[in-house]
PDB file of C-alpha atoms in Angstrom:
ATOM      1  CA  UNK A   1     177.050 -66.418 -17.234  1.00 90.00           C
ATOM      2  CA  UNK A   2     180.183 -66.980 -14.532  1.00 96.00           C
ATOM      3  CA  UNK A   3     183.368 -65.088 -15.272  1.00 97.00           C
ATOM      4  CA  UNK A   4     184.997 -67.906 -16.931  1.00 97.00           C
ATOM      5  CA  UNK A   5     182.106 -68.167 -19.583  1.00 97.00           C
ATOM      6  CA  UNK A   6     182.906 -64.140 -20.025  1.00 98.00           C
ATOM      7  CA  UNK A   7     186.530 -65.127 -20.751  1.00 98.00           C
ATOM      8  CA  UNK A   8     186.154 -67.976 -23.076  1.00 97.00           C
ATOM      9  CA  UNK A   9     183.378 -65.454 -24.731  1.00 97.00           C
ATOM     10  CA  UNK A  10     186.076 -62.737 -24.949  1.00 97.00           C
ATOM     11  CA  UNK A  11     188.547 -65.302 -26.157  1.00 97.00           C
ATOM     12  CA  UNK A  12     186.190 -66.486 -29.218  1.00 97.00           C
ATOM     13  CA  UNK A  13     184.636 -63.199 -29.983  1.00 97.00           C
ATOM     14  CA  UNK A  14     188.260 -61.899 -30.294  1.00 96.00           C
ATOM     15  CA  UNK A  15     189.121 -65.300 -32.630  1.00 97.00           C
ATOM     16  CA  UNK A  16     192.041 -66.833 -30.250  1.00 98.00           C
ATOM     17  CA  UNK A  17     193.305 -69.844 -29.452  1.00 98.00           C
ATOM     18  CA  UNK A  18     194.082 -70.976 -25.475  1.00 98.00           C
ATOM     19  CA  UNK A  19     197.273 -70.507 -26.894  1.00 98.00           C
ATOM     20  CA  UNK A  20     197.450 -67.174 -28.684  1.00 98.00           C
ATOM     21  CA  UNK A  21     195.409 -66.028 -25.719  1.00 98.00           C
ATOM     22  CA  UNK A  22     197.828 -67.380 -22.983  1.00 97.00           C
ATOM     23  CA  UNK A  23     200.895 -65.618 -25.106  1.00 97.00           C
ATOM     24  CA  UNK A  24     199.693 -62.274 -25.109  1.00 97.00           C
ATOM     25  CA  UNK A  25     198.838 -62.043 -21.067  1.00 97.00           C
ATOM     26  CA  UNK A  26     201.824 -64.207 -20.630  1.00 97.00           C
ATOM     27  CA  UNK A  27     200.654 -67.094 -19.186  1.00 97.00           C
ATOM     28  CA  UNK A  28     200.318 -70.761 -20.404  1.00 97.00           C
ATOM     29  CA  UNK A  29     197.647 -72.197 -22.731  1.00 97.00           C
ATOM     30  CA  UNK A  30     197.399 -74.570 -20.115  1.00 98.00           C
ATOM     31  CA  UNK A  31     196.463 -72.281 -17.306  1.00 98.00           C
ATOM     32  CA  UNK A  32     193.904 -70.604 -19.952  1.00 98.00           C
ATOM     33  CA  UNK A  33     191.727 -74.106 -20.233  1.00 98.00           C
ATOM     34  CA  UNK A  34     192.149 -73.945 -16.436  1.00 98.00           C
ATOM     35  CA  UNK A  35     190.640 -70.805 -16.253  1.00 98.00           C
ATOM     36  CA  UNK A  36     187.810 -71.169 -18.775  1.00 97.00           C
ATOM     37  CA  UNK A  37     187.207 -74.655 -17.128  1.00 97.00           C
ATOM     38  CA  UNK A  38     186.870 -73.293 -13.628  1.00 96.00           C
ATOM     39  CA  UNK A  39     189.032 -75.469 -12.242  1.00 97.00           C
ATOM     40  CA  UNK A  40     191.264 -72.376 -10.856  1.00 97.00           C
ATOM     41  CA  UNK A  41     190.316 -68.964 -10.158  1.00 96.00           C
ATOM     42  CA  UNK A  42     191.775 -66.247 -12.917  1.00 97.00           C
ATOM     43  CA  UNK A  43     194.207 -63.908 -11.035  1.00 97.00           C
ATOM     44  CA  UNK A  44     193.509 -60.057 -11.026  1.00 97.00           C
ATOM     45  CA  UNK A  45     196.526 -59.556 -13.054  1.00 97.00           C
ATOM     46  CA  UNK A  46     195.203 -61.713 -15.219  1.00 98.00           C
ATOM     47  CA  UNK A  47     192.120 -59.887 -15.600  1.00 98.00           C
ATOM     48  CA  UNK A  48     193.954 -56.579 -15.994  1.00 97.00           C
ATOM     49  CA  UNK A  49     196.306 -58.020 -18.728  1.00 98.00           C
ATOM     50  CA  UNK A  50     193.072 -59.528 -20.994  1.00 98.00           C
ATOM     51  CA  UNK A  51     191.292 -55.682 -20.496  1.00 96.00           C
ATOM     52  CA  UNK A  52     194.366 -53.744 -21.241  1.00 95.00           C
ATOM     53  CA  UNK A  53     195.196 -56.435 -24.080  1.00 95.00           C
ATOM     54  CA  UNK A  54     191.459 -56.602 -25.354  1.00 96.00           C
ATOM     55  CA  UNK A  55     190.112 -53.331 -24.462  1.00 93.00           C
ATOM     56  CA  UNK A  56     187.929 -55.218 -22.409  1.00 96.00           C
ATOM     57  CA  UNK A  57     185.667 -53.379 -19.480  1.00 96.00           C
ATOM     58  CA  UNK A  58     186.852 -55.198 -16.200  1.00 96.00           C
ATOM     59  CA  UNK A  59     183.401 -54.465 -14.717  1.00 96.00           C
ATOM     60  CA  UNK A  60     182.065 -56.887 -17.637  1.00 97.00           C
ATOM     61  CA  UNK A  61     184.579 -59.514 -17.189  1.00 97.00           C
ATOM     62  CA  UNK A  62     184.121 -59.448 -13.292  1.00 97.00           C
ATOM     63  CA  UNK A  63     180.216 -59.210 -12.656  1.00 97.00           C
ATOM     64  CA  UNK A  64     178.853 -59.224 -16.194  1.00 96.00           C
ATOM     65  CA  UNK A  65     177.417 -55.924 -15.879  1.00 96.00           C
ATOM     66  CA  UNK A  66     177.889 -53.278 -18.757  1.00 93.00           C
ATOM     67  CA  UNK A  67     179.155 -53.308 -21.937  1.00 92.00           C
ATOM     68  CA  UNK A  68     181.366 -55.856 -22.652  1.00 95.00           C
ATOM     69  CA  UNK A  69     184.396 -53.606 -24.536  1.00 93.00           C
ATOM     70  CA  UNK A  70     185.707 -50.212 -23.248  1.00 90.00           C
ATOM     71  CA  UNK A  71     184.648 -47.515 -25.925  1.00 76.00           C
ATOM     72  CA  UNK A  72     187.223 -44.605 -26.051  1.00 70.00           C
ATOM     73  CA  UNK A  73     186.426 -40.965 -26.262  1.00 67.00           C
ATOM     74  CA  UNK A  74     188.419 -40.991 -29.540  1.00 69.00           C
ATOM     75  CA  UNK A  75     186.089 -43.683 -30.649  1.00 69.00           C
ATOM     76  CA  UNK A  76     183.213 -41.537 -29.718  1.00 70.00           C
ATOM     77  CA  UNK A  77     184.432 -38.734 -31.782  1.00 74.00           C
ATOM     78  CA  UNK A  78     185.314 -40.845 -34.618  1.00 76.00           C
ATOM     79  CA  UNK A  79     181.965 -42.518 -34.842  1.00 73.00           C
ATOM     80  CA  UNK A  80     179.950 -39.230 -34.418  1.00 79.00           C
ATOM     81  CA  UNK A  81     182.309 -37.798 -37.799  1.00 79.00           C
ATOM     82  CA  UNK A  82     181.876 -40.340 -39.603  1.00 81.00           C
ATOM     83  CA  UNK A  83     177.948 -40.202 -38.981  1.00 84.00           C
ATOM     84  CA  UNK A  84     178.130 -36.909 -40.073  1.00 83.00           C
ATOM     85  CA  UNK A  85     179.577 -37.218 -43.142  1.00 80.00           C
ATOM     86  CA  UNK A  86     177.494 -39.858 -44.169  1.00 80.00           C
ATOM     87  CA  UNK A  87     174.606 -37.951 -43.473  1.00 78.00           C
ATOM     88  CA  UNK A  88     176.050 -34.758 -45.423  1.00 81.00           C
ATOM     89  CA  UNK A  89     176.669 -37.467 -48.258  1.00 76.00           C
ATOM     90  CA  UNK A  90     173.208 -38.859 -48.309  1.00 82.00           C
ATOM     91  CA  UNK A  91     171.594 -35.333 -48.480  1.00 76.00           C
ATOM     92  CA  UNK A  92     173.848 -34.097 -51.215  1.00 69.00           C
TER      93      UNK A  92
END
C-alpha cells in the first residue's frame, strides 16, 4: 500500500469527504483527489496537519509501518481502568 492509499484509508476510516478532509488541514478538496490520486506528492505539512488532526502515527502514513493511530498514555490508563472494573464487576 503507497502513501496515498494510507491517506485515502485514513480519510474513509475517519468517514470524510475530499472536502471535509481538505477543510480541516486547510487545503482544497481538489488538491486532496490530487493527493489520493498520486498525481502530486502530499507536502510534509500536509502530513503533519492529517496526524495532528487525526491522531494519526506519521511513521504509518509515511512507510506503512506500525500502528496506524497514535495511542496516548492517557488512553493507556483509561483502557487499563476500565478493564479493571469490568473485571471487578464480572467477579462480583
Amino acid at each position: 500500500m503507497d502513501l496515498k492509499d494510507r491517506l485515502k484509508q485514513i480519510r474513509k476510516d475517519n468517514k470524510l469527504s475530499q472536502s471535509a478532509l481538505g477543510k480541516l488541514i486547510g487545503i482544497s478538496s481538489s488538491q486532496i483527489a490530487c493527493y489520493e490520486t498520486g498525481y502530486r506528492e502530499i507536502t510534509d505539512r500536509a502530513i503533519n496537519d492529517i496526524c495532528r488532526e487525526l491522531n494519526i502515527n506519521e511513521t504509518w502514513l509515511r512507510t506503512g509501518e506500525g500502528e496506524m493511530y497514535v495511542v496516548s498514555e492517557q488512553d493507556e490508563k483509561l483502557a487499563e481502568a476500565l478493564q479493571r472494573y469490568h473485571y471487578q464487576k464480572m467477579k462480583n
